[in-house]
Every structure is written in C-alpha cells, then in structure tokens.
Amino acid sequence: MQQEVVIVGGGMVGLSLALMLAKANIAVKLLEAIKYPNYDDINLAPYHSSFDARNSALSRRSVQIYQELGLWNALQQHATPILQVHITEEGSFGKARLLAEQEKVESFGQVIENAWLGRVLLTQVRQQPLIELIDGVQVTSLTQDAEHAYIEARRGEEQLQLQAKLVIAADGRDSFCRQALGIGVSEHDYDQVAIVTTVQTSKPHQHIGFERFSPLGPLALLPLPGEYRRSVVWPVKKGTEQEWLGEENDQHFLDALQQTYGDRAGKFQKTGKRFSYPLSQVLAEKQAVGRVVLMGNAAHTIHPVAGQGFNLCMRDAYVLLRYLEAQQSVGADLGEPSMLLEYEQARLKDQQRVIKFCDSVVRGFSNQNPMLKLLRNTGLIAFDLIPGIKPLVATYAMGLKA
C-alpha cells in the first residue's frame, strides 16, 4: 500500500516530526532500527527520575512546538526551566549573565530528561492511528524515480518493500539514506569527546544554567528537576575520556568539577554514570534530493556547546511541516522535488547562523593565548554592559528568530 510519507529514523526528531505530520492529518510510516521498549507492559517498572539520565535543553521555541502538539503538560513533569544563564571562563575576570525576568520571558527554555521525552513521544506515536510504527527494521536500499521513492528493509527474516511520495531521512549522523543517495558531507573533527552525566550539589541550582569555559573544555551545568540535581555536558580532549569514566573515577571527576566551578554550585557531592561520545561537525552537502529530504543529524550534526543542535532540528521539522501542509491544502504532491528545494533554501540562513556560532565559540574559547583570553573576557563584560545586545542574543538562543 502506498504511503504518502515514510520517515526513516525514530529518534527524538523522527518521533516529533511524525506527531507533527499526524496532527496535520498526514499518514506516516515510521521506521526505526532499534526495538523499542513496550511501555504498556505491566511488568515494566514505572518511570522515575534516574541519576544516570541524560538530558536535553529545549529552547523556548521547541517548548512552544510541543505545546502546539498538546504534549507539554506531560513533558513538563520531568523538565525544569532555565531562569538565568551565567557565562564565565576559568581563571579570568569576564562574566556575562542573562536573566529571564529582565528579558520579560517566563524562561529561556527547559531542561528535560531524555528518557522521559522519549517515553512521552513514543507513547503518543503508538496511540496515533495515522502513524504506523515499524521498529527493529534495517533499511537496506533507498532509490527513487520521478514519481516515487522506494525503500527495501529487513526485519528479522521478513523483507519489506515500501514506496512513498516523500521519504524523510532522520537516521542520524551516519545516515544510511544519505549515503544511499550519494550525498557527500563536510566534516570537522573537534578532537573532543563529550562527557555527559548528572550530578548532585550541596547548593540548590535556583534554575541557573552555567556555561564555564576551561582549559579542559567548555563545561555546561544545567538545572534538573529536584533542586540539587544538575545535568553536565563536558567536552574534553579526545584520548583523555577514560580518565573521567568508570565508578573508580567518580571522585576524580567530582574534584575536577569542583576545581573548574569553584563554590558557585557548592560542593559536588555525587555523580551518576558518565557517558561519552566523540564530537565532530558533519554537514550534508545537500538536504533535499528528488523526493528525499534529510532531517536531524543526517542533515547537520553540530557541537553541543550552546545546546542548539536538537532545537535547530525541531525548527527544521516545523518549517517542513508548514510546506507539507500547504501542499496538502491544495491536493498537491507532498514529495514535489521543487517544493523540497524551497524548504532547503528557506532553512539555510538559520542553520548557517547556528552552525557558525557554535563552531566559532568552540574554536575561540579553545585557544589559551593570553591576548585572546583578554579579548574574550573583555567581550563578556561588554555583553553584560552594552544595551541592546542581551535581548538580541536571548531571542536567538530561545529559537524565536530563525
């Protein structure tokens, strides 16, 4: 049976986009390589906040999108607002602060546990009659002609053959679909590995997000539900990550955090299990080819320094939704190649701005030259004092100006 839209990749972006399309009355087949847990299983323990849970910082715009989907009331249970952002550099005098109250917003965004975000999205997808979820399936071929895109996939011994007017490839940084279409990438290895975990501190977080630039790497400390829990994302030099992983290094990791942050958070008392993943910038040379459009990390994988990656993907998904709604309203082809190229062009300005900003911050703060450090810290002070800068930066950071 022909489906109007097939999404390959059921991560956070794929699940979110599937729900957006279904709400617009567009039928979706959603393919995912892993086998999802069955949250309806009576033997599955109820969700609770885990000390090891990884987290995402949702911009104000991303929160608005989930509100439009009717999901925010459920998501909010395990999210906490960011009311202040403090930016500093270890061993330097410069500092900058953003206050939600001054910018006249209720928050800059929300930090949410990935386990809960995924659980809510997956539960909603399974309850949506316009979404057919096929998990545990491996895509083995993607081709297309003037009228359709064709997918071959394997699930155990079962062979699947699908055709669609539109295929959305949201299958990650190493996207099979992107490679099958022969789309090249530009890649920059930052020579860094991100250490990700949750910690407990003796001082309450007071809904403050810290970005602390240190010789080890740019360290983000974000508030979590429970006033003493905080999310940590710490990019460190590749090859040093084993020093920070494993239970035997818990105290060593806490001591390093303490030295880097000082007493702003009080005493770092406890750490969860640390996860690590290598950091590189991977940008697809094209995001729309024929009846296939790249989405999420398949289109652009960027450094997590400012927490912009997932939020950029959500804005991409929302804009694509608007194009597809316009096509559907006049009974036009949802996979019309010229329309997909228009979508790609419409998103380039926002994408390039965010990509350039994140890349510049990483490169700029990685250099420990004393003159550059002086310039950086002078810049932080100027940011804090010059009128008009903060509202502009806050608007972009919240994803409200694309």
mmCIF file of C-alpha atoms in Angstrom:
data_model
loop_
_atom_site.group_PDB
_atom_site.id
_atom_site.type_symbol
_atom_site.label_atom_id
_atom_site.label_comp_id
_atom_site.label_asym_id
_atom_site.label_seq_id
_atom_site.Cartn_x
_atom_site.Cartn_y
_atom_site.Cartn_z
ATOM 1 C CA MET A 1 0.000 0.000 0.000
ATOM 2 C CA GLN A 2 1.364 3.407 -0.946
ATOM 3 C CA GLN A 3 2.111 5.747 1.932
ATOM 4 C CA GLU A 4 2.341 9.489 1.453
ATOM 5 C CA VAL A 5 5.290 9.856 3.844
ATOM 6 C CA VAL A 6 7.915 7.476 5.204
ATOM 7 C CA ILE A 7 10.245 8.651 7.982
ATOM 8 C CA VAL A 8 13.441 6.649 8.388
ATOM 9 C CA GLY A 9 14.747 7.075 11.925
ATOM 10 C CA GLY A 10 12.684 7.098 15.107
ATOM 11 C CA GLY A 11 14.863 9.154 17.398
ATOM 12 C CA MET A 12 13.623 12.303 19.125
ATOM 13 C CA VAL A 13 13.442 14.231 15.849
ATOM 14 C CA GLY A 14 11.755 11.432 13.887
ATOM 15 C CA LEU A 15 9.161 10.805 16.599
ATOM 16 C CA SER A 16 8.431 14.529 16.983
ATOM 17 C CA LEU A 17 8.062 15.072 13.238
ATOM 18 C CA ALA A 18 5.784 12.035 12.888
ATOM 19 C CA LEU A 19 3.475 13.529 15.517
ATOM 20 C CA MET A 20 3.512 16.918 13.774
ATOM 21 C CA LEU A 21 2.516 15.304 10.468
ATOM 22 C CA ALA A 22 -0.202 13.154 12.029
ATOM 23 C CA LYS A 23 -1.707 16.205 13.692
ATOM 24 C CA ALA A 24 -1.831 17.756 10.199
ATOM 25 C CA ASN A 25 -3.738 14.656 9.025
ATOM 26 C CA ILE A 26 -0.808 13.254 7.033
ATOM 27 C CA ALA A 27 -0.326 9.479 7.225
ATOM 28 C CA VAL A 28 3.169 8.326 8.192
ATOM 29 C CA LYS A 29 5.158 5.106 8.225
ATOM 30 C CA LEU A 30 7.957 5.438 10.788
ATOM 31 C CA LEU A 31 10.916 3.037 10.515
ATOM 32 C CA GLU A 32 13.383 2.580 13.378
ATOM 33 C CA ALA A 33 16.382 0.244 13.572
ATOM 34 C CA ILE A 34 16.201 -0.479 17.299
ATOM 35 C CA LYS A 35 13.414 -2.397 19.019
ATOM 36 C CA TYR A 36 11.553 -0.018 21.291
ATOM 37 C CA PRO A 37 10.604 -0.970 24.855
ATOM 38 C CA ASN A 38 6.944 -1.758 25.425
ATOM 39 C CA TYR A 39 5.741 0.847 27.889
ATOM 40 C CA ASP A 40 2.370 -0.858 28.087
ATOM 41 C CA ASP A 41 3.937 -3.999 29.541
ATOM 42 C CA ILE A 42 2.605 -4.457 33.080
ATOM 43 C CA ASN A 43 5.972 -5.906 34.077
ATOM 44 C CA LEU A 44 7.844 -2.731 33.148
ATOM 45 C CA ALA A 45 8.700 -0.581 36.158
ATOM 46 C CA PRO A 46 7.072 2.868 36.235
ATOM 47 C CA TYR A 47 9.237 5.793 35.182
ATOM 48 C CA HIS A 48 11.227 7.612 37.815
ATOM 49 C CA SER A 49 13.969 10.211 37.595
ATOM 50 C CA SER A 50 17.251 8.398 37.173
ATOM 51 C CA PHE A 51 20.553 9.672 38.461
ATOM 52 C CA ASP A 52 22.098 8.479 35.207
ATOM 53 C CA ALA A 53 19.500 10.051 32.904
ATOM 54 C CA ARG A 54 20.857 12.108 30.012
ATOM 55 C CA ASN A 55 19.118 15.354 29.280
ATOM 56 C CA SER A 56 18.281 17.906 26.595
ATOM 57 C CA ALA A 57 17.944 21.687 26.824
ATOM 58 C CA LEU A 58 14.784 22.650 24.954
ATOM 59 C CA SER A 59 14.702 26.214 23.673
ATOM 60 C CA ARG A 60 11.620 28.324 24.227
ATOM 61 C CA ARG A 61 10.639 27.721 20.581
ATOM 62 C CA SER A 62 10.905 23.932 20.980
ATOM 63 C CA VAL A 63 8.697 24.134 24.060
ATOM 64 C CA GLN A 64 6.142 26.099 22.028
ATOM 65 C CA ILE A 65 6.138 23.385 19.352
ATOM 66 C CA TYR A 66 5.445 20.691 21.957
ATOM 67 C CA GLN A 67 2.704 22.900 23.395
ATOM 68 C CA GLU A 68 1.087 23.063 19.946
ATOM 69 C CA LEU A 69 1.238 19.263 19.792
ATOM 70 C CA GLY A 70 -0.551 19.079 23.143
ATOM 71 C CA LEU A 71 2.389 17.286 24.768
ATOM 72 C CA TRP A 72 3.869 19.873 27.064
ATOM 73 C CA ASN A 73 1.711 19.095 30.100
ATOM 74 C CA ALA A 74 3.076 15.528 30.062
ATOM 75 C CA LEU A 75 6.664 16.558 29.277
ATOM 76 C CA GLN A 76 6.713 19.248 31.952
ATOM 77 C CA GLN A 77 6.606 16.646 34.735
ATOM 78 C CA HIS A 78 10.319 15.933 34.269
ATOM 79 C CA ALA A 79 11.531 19.307 32.998
ATOM 80 C CA THR A 80 12.849 22.360 34.785
ATOM 81 C CA PRO A 81 13.007 25.951 33.496
ATOM 82 C CA ILE A 82 16.213 27.934 32.963
ATOM 83 C CA LEU A 83 15.644 31.359 34.532
ATOM 84 C CA GLN A 84 19.233 32.599 34.371
ATOM 85 C CA VAL A 85 22.302 31.865 32.232
ATOM 86 C CA HIS A 86 25.784 32.631 33.571
ATOM 87 C CA ILE A 87 28.807 32.578 31.227
ATOM 88 C CA THR A 88 32.339 32.654 32.644
ATOM 89 C CA GLU A 89 35.883 31.479 31.917
ATOM 90 C CA GLU A 90 38.022 29.690 34.494
ATOM 91 C CA GLY A 91 40.818 31.872 35.857
ATOM 92 C CA SER A 92 39.529 35.017 34.149
ATOM 93 C CA PHE A 93 37.647 38.146 35.157
ATOM 94 C CA GLY A 94 34.968 38.311 32.470
ATOM 95 C CA LYS A 95 31.418 37.175 33.057
ATOM 96 C CA ALA A 96 28.024 37.642 31.469
ATOM 97 C CA ARG A 97 24.518 36.958 32.708
ATOM 98 C CA LEU A 98 21.120 36.603 31.096
ATOM 99 C CA LEU A 99 18.033 36.881 33.326
ATOM 100 C CA ALA A 100 14.620 35.767 32.120
ATOM 101 C CA GLU A 101 12.969 38.429 34.268
ATOM 102 C CA GLN A 102 14.967 41.191 32.564
ATOM 103 C CA GLU A 103 14.149 39.795 29.116
ATOM 104 C CA LYS A 104 10.464 39.606 30.140
ATOM 105 C CA VAL A 105 10.057 35.891 29.422
ATOM 106 C CA GLU A 106 8.969 33.137 31.795
ATOM 107 C CA SER A 107 12.152 31.137 30.985
ATOM 108 C CA PHE A 108 14.875 30.773 28.369
ATOM 109 C CA GLY A 109 13.957 27.147 27.902
ATOM 110 C CA GLN A 110 13.573 23.883 29.768
ATOM 111 C CA VAL A 111 15.949 21.036 30.604
ATOM 112 C CA ILE A 112 14.238 17.675 30.220
ATOM 113 C CA GLU A 113 15.343 14.119 30.833
ATOM 114 C CA ASN A 114 15.764 12.271 27.548
ATOM 115 C CA ALA A 115 14.274 9.103 28.985
ATOM 116 C CA TRP A 116 11.049 10.927 29.765
ATOM 117 C CA LEU A 117 10.961 12.877 26.492
ATOM 118 C CA GLY A 118 11.392 9.642 24.545
ATOM 119 C CA ARG A 119 8.792 7.832 26.608
ATOM 120 C CA VAL A 120 6.129 10.522 26.104
ATOM 121 C CA LEU A 121 6.834 10.810 22.361
ATOM 122 C CA LEU A 122 6.805 7.053 21.796
ATOM 123 C CA THR A 123 3.600 6.586 23.795
ATOM 124 C CA GLN A 124 1.885 9.284 21.737
ATOM 125 C CA VAL A 125 3.147 7.817 18.452
ATOM 126 C CA ARG A 126 1.751 4.387 19.368
ATOM 127 C CA GLN A 127 -1.636 5.926 20.145
ATOM 128 C CA GLN A 128 -1.810 7.893 16.865
ATOM 129 C CA PRO A 129 -3.830 5.993 14.209
ATOM 130 C CA LEU A 130 -2.187 7.891 11.340
ATOM 131 C CA ILE A 131 1.287 6.647 12.318
ATOM 132 C CA GLU A 132 2.387 3.092 11.581
ATOM 133 C CA LEU A 133 5.487 2.400 13.660
ATOM 134 C CA ILE A 134 7.796 -0.357 12.396
ATOM 135 C CA ASP A 135 10.710 -0.848 14.779
ATOM 136 C CA GLY A 136 13.569 -3.331 14.752
ATOM 137 C CA VAL A 137 13.854 -2.816 10.987
ATOM 138 C CA GLN A 138 17.022 -2.250 8.955
ATOM 139 C CA VAL A 139 16.778 -0.222 5.735
ATOM 140 C CA THR A 140 18.893 -1.898 3.036
ATOM 141 C CA SER A 141 18.052 0.133 -0.069
ATOM 142 C CA LEU A 142 16.732 3.576 -0.996
ATOM 143 C CA THR A 143 16.081 4.517 -4.617
ATOM 144 C CA GLN A 144 13.713 6.865 -6.416
ATOM 145 C CA ASP A 145 12.261 7.835 -9.771
ATOM 146 C CA ALA A 146 10.140 10.768 -10.933
ATOM 147 C CA GLU A 147 7.003 9.512 -9.178
ATOM 148 C CA HIS A 148 8.068 7.668 -6.011
ATOM 149 C CA ALA A 149 10.849 6.826 -3.590
ATOM 150 C CA TYR A 150 11.380 3.119 -2.881
ATOM 151 C CA ILE A 151 12.668 1.529 0.309
ATOM 152 C CA GLU A 152 13.744 -2.045 0.917
ATOM 153 C CA ALA A 153 14.175 -3.141 4.528
ATOM 154 C CA ARG A 154 14.670 -6.231 6.635
ATOM 155 C CA ARG A 155 13.082 -7.128 9.969
ATOM 156 C CA GLY A 156 14.369 -10.499 11.115
ATOM 157 C CA GLU A 157 13.523 -12.900 8.286
ATOM 158 C CA GLU A 158 10.861 -10.570 6.897
ATOM 159 C CA GLN A 159 11.625 -8.494 3.788
ATOM 160 C CA LEU A 160 9.764 -5.186 3.440
ATOM 161 C CA GLN A 161 9.237 -3.124 0.300
ATOM 162 C CA LEU A 162 7.745 0.353 0.592
ATOM 163 C CA GLN A 163 7.043 3.159 -1.813
ATOM 164 C CA ALA A 164 6.200 6.723 -0.913
ATOM 165 C CA LYS A 165 5.740 10.141 -2.392
ATOM 166 C CA LEU A 166 8.127 11.505 0.224
ATOM 167 C CA VAL A 167 10.906 9.979 2.343
ATOM 168 C CA ILE A 168 12.274 11.917 5.316
ATOM 169 C CA ALA A 169 15.687 10.589 6.323
ATOM 170 C CA ALA A 170 16.182 11.224 10.044
ATOM 171 C CA ASP A 171 18.529 8.290 10.537
ATOM 172 C CA GLY A 172 21.363 10.039 12.318
ATOM 173 C CA ARG A 173 24.892 11.300 11.864
ATOM 174 C CA ASP A 174 25.997 8.290 9.790
ATOM 175 C CA SER A 175 22.749 8.230 7.789
ATOM 176 C CA PHE A 176 22.360 5.189 5.518
ATOM 177 C CA CYS A 177 19.819 7.099 3.435
ATOM 178 C CA ARG A 178 22.223 9.976 2.860
ATOM 179 C CA GLN A 179 24.913 7.572 1.726
ATOM 180 C CA ALA A 180 22.484 5.626 -0.499
ATOM 181 C CA LEU A 181 21.676 8.847 -2.342
ATOM 182 C CA GLY A 182 25.357 9.674 -2.772
ATOM 183 C CA ILE A 183 25.113 12.898 -0.777
ATOM 184 C CA GLY A 184 28.542 13.963 0.434
ATOM 185 C CA VAL A 185 29.384 15.671 3.714
ATOM 186 C CA SER A 186 31.869 18.179 5.017
ATOM 187 C CA GLU A 187 33.285 17.045 8.341
ATOM 188 C CA HIS A 188 35.404 18.670 11.018
ATOM 189 C CA ASP A 189 36.705 16.617 13.934
ATOM 190 C CA TYR A 190 36.940 18.784 17.059
ATOM 191 C CA ASP A 191 39.353 16.314 18.674
ATOM 192 C CA GLN A 192 36.982 16.305 21.650
ATOM 193 C CA VAL A 193 34.794 13.768 23.430
ATOM 194 C CA ALA A 194 31.709 14.900 25.367
ATOM 195 C CA ILE A 195 31.367 13.557 28.912
ATOM 196 C CA VAL A 196 27.682 13.536 29.882
ATOM 197 C CA THR A 197 26.173 12.803 33.283
ATOM 198 C CA THR A 198 24.016 14.020 36.174
ATOM 199 C CA VAL A 199 25.442 15.349 39.448
ATOM 200 C CA GLN A 200 24.204 16.381 42.865
ATOM 201 C CA THR A 201 25.415 19.571 44.526
ATOM 202 C CA SER A 202 25.094 20.965 48.046
ATOM 203 C CA LYS A 203 23.646 24.273 46.815
ATOM 204 C CA PRO A 204 20.271 24.381 45.016
ATOM 205 C CA HIS A 205 20.518 25.197 41.317
ATOM 206 C CA GLN A 206 17.959 28.043 41.537
ATOM 207 C CA HIS A 207 17.171 27.403 37.845
ATOM 208 C CA ILE A 208 20.549 28.786 36.727
ATOM 209 C CA GLY A 209 22.382 27.379 33.725
ATOM 210 C CA PHE A 210 26.162 27.764 33.778
ATOM 211 C CA GLU A 211 28.496 27.771 30.772
ATOM 212 C CA ARG A 212 32.063 27.633 32.080
ATOM 213 C CA PHE A 213 34.978 27.717 29.651
ATOM 214 C CA SER A 214 38.019 25.891 30.985
ATOM 215 C CA PRO A 215 41.348 24.583 29.628
ATOM 216 C CA LEU A 216 39.819 21.072 29.717
ATOM 217 C CA GLY A 217 36.868 22.147 27.555
ATOM 218 C CA PRO A 218 33.569 24.152 27.663
ATOM 219 C CA LEU A 219 31.555 22.854 30.612
ATOM 220 C CA ALA A 220 27.756 23.214 30.759
ATOM 221 C CA LEU A 221 25.927 22.736 34.047
ATOM 222 C CA LEU A 222 22.126 22.894 33.741
ATOM 223 C CA PRO A 223 19.299 22.649 36.307
ATOM 224 C CA LEU A 224 17.212 19.482 36.599
ATOM 225 C CA PRO A 225 14.018 18.555 38.484
ATOM 226 C CA GLY A 226 14.920 18.252 42.142
ATOM 227 C CA GLU A 227 16.628 21.405 43.324
ATOM 228 C CA TYR A 228 20.067 19.817 43.830
ATOM 229 C CA ARG A 229 20.348 17.788 40.597
ATOM 230 C CA ARG A 230 22.204 19.180 37.595
ATOM 231 C CA SER A 231 22.997 17.992 34.097
ATOM 232 C CA VAL A 232 26.651 18.030 32.994
ATOM 233 C CA VAL A 233 27.971 18.168 29.424
ATOM 234 C CA TRP A 234 31.759 18.488 29.371
ATOM 235 C CA PRO A 235 33.682 18.210 26.088
ATOM 236 C CA VAL A 236 37.272 17.133 26.851
ATOM 237 C CA LYS A 237 40.259 16.349 24.647
ATOM 238 C CA LYS A 238 39.921 13.095 22.728
ATOM 239 C CA GLY A 239 42.059 10.381 24.274
ATOM 240 C CA THR A 240 41.588 11.646 27.844
ATOM 241 C CA GLU A 241 37.996 10.407 28.278
ATOM 242 C CA GLN A 242 38.921 7.205 30.135
ATOM 243 C CA GLU A 243 40.261 9.386 32.930
ATOM 244 C CA TRP A 244 36.684 10.527 33.626
ATOM 245 C CA LEU A 245 34.699 7.319 33.059
ATOM 246 C CA GLY A 246 34.036 4.353 35.361
ATOM 247 C CA GLU A 247 32.985 4.207 39.019
ATOM 248 C CA GLU A 248 36.599 4.148 40.175
ATOM 249 C CA ASN A 249 36.974 7.697 38.794
ATOM 250 C CA ASP A 250 33.864 9.164 40.450
ATOM 251 C CA GLN A 251 35.780 11.229 43.000
ATOM 252 C CA HIS A 252 38.372 12.301 40.448
ATOM 253 C CA PHE A 253 35.565 13.597 38.216
ATOM 254 C CA LEU A 254 33.857 15.413 41.107
ATOM 255 C CA ASP A 255 37.177 17.003 42.118
ATOM 256 C CA ALA A 256 37.733 18.254 38.566
ATOM 257 C CA LEU A 257 34.241 19.785 38.516
ATOM 258 C CA GLN A 258 34.913 21.427 41.871
ATOM 259 C CA GLN A 259 38.182 22.924 40.689
ATOM 260 C CA THR A 260 36.629 24.207 37.470
ATOM 261 C CA TYR A 261 33.461 25.673 39.011
ATOM 262 C CA GLY A 262 34.698 26.733 42.407
ATOM 263 C CA ASP A 263 31.939 27.094 45.008
ATOM 264 C CA ARG A 264 29.188 28.514 42.749
ATOM 265 C CA ALA A 265 27.293 25.238 42.984
ATOM 266 C CA GLY A 266 28.509 24.415 46.480
ATOM 267 C CA LYS A 267 30.114 21.012 46.900
ATOM 268 C CA PHE A 268 29.796 18.437 44.114
ATOM 269 C CA GLN A 269 28.574 15.505 46.186
ATOM 270 C CA LYS A 270 27.560 12.728 43.821
ATOM 271 C CA THR A 271 27.867 11.797 40.179
ATOM 272 C CA GLY A 272 25.936 9.372 38.032
ATOM 273 C CA LYS A 273 27.448 7.098 35.425
ATOM 274 C CA ARG A 274 29.322 9.064 32.764
ATOM 275 C CA PHE A 275 28.613 8.526 29.076
ATOM 276 C CA SER A 276 30.900 9.702 26.293
ATOM 277 C CA TYR A 277 30.644 10.356 22.589
ATOM 278 C CA PRO A 278 33.069 11.905 20.056
ATOM 279 C CA LEU A 279 32.370 15.393 18.787
ATOM 280 C CA SER A 280 32.550 16.429 15.169
ATOM 281 C CA GLN A 281 30.685 18.733 12.840
ATOM 282 C CA VAL A 282 29.079 16.833 9.955
ATOM 283 C CA LEU A 283 27.181 18.878 7.362
ATOM 284 C CA ALA A 284 25.384 17.309 4.400
ATOM 285 C CA GLU A 285 26.237 18.960 1.079
ATOM 286 C CA LYS A 286 22.555 18.739 0.115
ATOM 287 C CA GLN A 287 19.448 18.330 2.266
ATOM 288 C CA ALA A 288 16.904 17.680 -0.488
ATOM 289 C CA VAL A 289 17.414 15.323 -3.430
ATOM 290 C CA GLY A 290 14.406 14.377 -5.521
ATOM 291 C CA ARG A 291 11.713 13.060 -3.185
ATOM 292 C CA VAL A 292 14.003 12.641 -0.177
ATOM 293 C CA VAL A 293 14.779 15.285 2.426
ATOM 294 C CA LEU A 294 17.365 14.949 5.206
ATOM 295 C CA MET A 295 16.355 15.824 8.744
ATOM 296 C CA GLY A 296 18.064 15.944 12.152
ATOM 297 C CA ASN A 297 21.668 14.792 12.471
ATOM 298 C CA ALA A 298 21.507 13.318 8.976
ATOM 299 C CA ALA A 299 21.386 16.920 7.729
ATOM 300 C CA HIS A 300 23.665 18.607 10.261
ATOM 301 C CA THR A 301 25.464 17.357 13.351
ATOM 302 C CA ILE A 302 26.961 20.215 15.374
ATOM 303 C CA HIS A 303 28.920 20.767 18.600
ATOM 304 C CA PRO A 304 26.752 20.765 21.759
ATOM 305 C CA VAL A 305 28.475 23.844 23.237
ATOM 306 C CA ALA A 306 25.348 26.042 23.261
ATOM 307 C CA GLY A 307 22.724 23.280 23.311
ATOM 308 C CA GLN A 308 21.425 24.304 19.878
ATOM 309 C CA GLY A 309 21.554 21.061 17.870
ATOM 310 C CA PHE A 310 18.213 19.446 18.754
ATOM 311 C CA ASN A 311 16.453 22.813 18.794
ATOM 312 C CA LEU A 312 17.691 23.603 15.288
ATOM 313 C CA CYS A 313 16.343 20.225 14.143
ATOM 314 C CA MET A 314 12.955 20.978 15.707
ATOM 315 C CA ARG A 315 12.753 24.257 13.796
ATOM 316 C CA ASP A 316 13.656 22.410 10.583
ATOM 317 C CA ALA A 317 10.877 19.900 11.226
ATOM 318 C CA TYR A 318 8.338 22.618 11.964
ATOM 319 C CA VAL A 319 9.132 24.539 8.772
ATOM 320 C CA LEU A 320 8.955 21.347 6.678
ATOM 321 C CA LEU A 321 5.549 20.692 8.251
ATOM 322 C CA ARG A 322 4.336 24.080 7.047
ATOM 323 C CA TYR A 323 5.426 23.332 3.468
ATOM 324 C CA LEU A 324 3.707 19.931 3.552
ATOM 325 C CA GLU A 325 0.515 21.436 4.976
ATOM 326 C CA ALA A 326 0.468 23.962 2.131
ATOM 327 C CA GLN A 327 0.862 21.146 -0.418
ATOM 328 C CA GLN A 328 -1.874 19.099 1.211
ATOM 329 C CA SER A 329 -4.300 22.021 1.362
ATOM 330 C CA VAL A 330 -4.373 22.197 -2.451
ATOM 331 C CA GLY A 331 -4.099 18.465 -3.054
ATOM 332 C CA ALA A 332 -0.540 18.768 -4.373
ATOM 333 C CA ASP A 333 2.276 16.211 -4.315
ATOM 334 C CA LEU A 334 3.832 16.006 -0.834
ATOM 335 C CA GLY A 335 7.152 14.933 -2.322
ATOM 336 C CA GLU A 336 7.331 17.544 -5.063
ATOM 337 C CA PRO A 337 11.103 17.991 -5.558
ATOM 338 C CA SER A 338 10.922 21.729 -6.269
ATOM 339 C CA MET A 339 8.985 22.277 -3.032
ATOM 340 C CA LEU A 340 11.601 20.354 -1.049
ATOM 341 C CA LEU A 341 14.320 22.525 -2.572
ATOM 342 C CA GLU A 342 12.353 25.597 -1.485
ATOM 343 C CA TYR A 343 12.239 24.193 2.046
ATOM 344 C CA GLU A 344 16.010 23.637 1.967
ATOM 345 C CA GLN A 345 16.668 27.219 0.863
ATOM 346 C CA ALA A 346 14.270 28.569 3.495
ATOM 347 C CA ARG A 347 16.218 26.876 6.280
ATOM 348 C CA LEU A 348 19.776 27.732 5.239
ATOM 349 C CA LYS A 349 20.028 31.142 6.949
ATOM 350 C CA ASP A 350 19.005 29.845 10.386
ATOM 351 C CA GLN A 351 21.131 26.713 10.024
ATOM 352 C CA GLN A 352 24.248 28.574 8.888
ATOM 353 C CA ARG A 353 23.921 31.141 11.671
ATOM 354 C CA VAL A 354 23.667 28.483 14.398
ATOM 355 C CA ILE A 355 26.412 26.294 12.901
ATOM 356 C CA LYS A 356 28.793 29.249 12.559
ATOM 357 C CA PHE A 357 28.052 30.461 16.090
ATOM 358 C CA CYS A 358 28.665 27.077 17.738
ATOM 359 C CA ASP A 359 31.812 26.455 15.721
ATOM 360 C CA SER A 360 33.178 29.934 16.489
ATOM 361 C CA VAL A 361 32.580 29.553 20.226
ATOM 362 C CA VAL A 362 34.393 26.200 20.331
ATOM 363 C CA ARG A 363 37.365 27.424 18.316
ATOM 364 C CA GLY A 364 37.522 30.815 20.025
ATOM 365 C CA PHE A 365 37.491 29.508 23.593
ATOM 366 C CA SER A 366 39.804 26.568 22.860
ATOM 367 C CA ASN A 367 42.754 28.883 22.284
ATOM 368 C CA GLN A 368 44.570 29.665 25.544
ATOM 369 C CA ASN A 369 46.659 32.512 24.103
ATOM 370 C CA PRO A 370 46.766 35.225 26.840
ATOM 371 C CA MET A 371 45.860 38.019 24.398
ATOM 372 C CA LEU A 372 42.864 36.063 23.101
ATOM 373 C CA LYS A 373 41.758 35.334 26.670
ATOM 374 C CA LEU A 374 41.887 39.064 27.397
ATOM 375 C CA LEU A 375 39.787 39.811 24.318
ATOM 376 C CA ARG A 376 37.274 37.079 25.247
ATOM 377 C CA ASN A 377 36.817 38.390 28.755
ATOM 378 C CA THR A 378 36.540 41.976 27.584
ATOM 379 C CA GLY A 379 33.838 40.734 25.231
ATOM 380 C CA LEU A 380 31.964 39.031 28.072
ATOM 381 C CA ILE A 381 32.000 42.258 30.075
ATOM 382 C CA ALA A 382 30.814 44.238 27.045
ATOM 383 C CA PHE A 383 27.996 41.719 26.578
ATOM 384 C CA ASP A 384 26.926 42.329 30.148
ATOM 385 C CA LEU A 385 27.047 46.131 29.900
ATOM 386 C CA ILE A 386 26.198 47.326 26.385
ATOM 387 C CA PRO A 387 22.437 47.938 25.933
ATOM 388 C CA GLY A 388 20.629 46.017 23.205
ATOM 389 C CA ILE A 389 22.967 43.020 22.972
ATOM 390 C CA LYS A 390 21.295 40.799 25.557
ATOM 391 C CA PRO A 391 17.764 40.890 24.086
ATOM 392 C CA LEU A 392 19.122 40.040 20.626
ATOM 393 C CA VAL A 393 21.224 37.121 21.871
ATOM 394 C CA ALA A 394 18.400 35.875 24.116
ATOM 395 C CA THR A 395 15.949 35.917 21.192
ATOM 396 C CA TYR A 396 18.287 33.824 19.051
ATOM 397 C CA ALA A 397 19.133 31.443 21.910
ATOM 398 C CA MET A 398 15.426 30.835 22.546
ATOM 399 C CA GLY A 399 14.970 29.975 18.869
ATOM 400 C CA LEU A 400 12.416 32.749 18.398
ATOM 401 C CA LYS A 401 14.155 34.368 15.427
ATOM 402 C CA ALA A 402 15.017 31.975 12.612
#
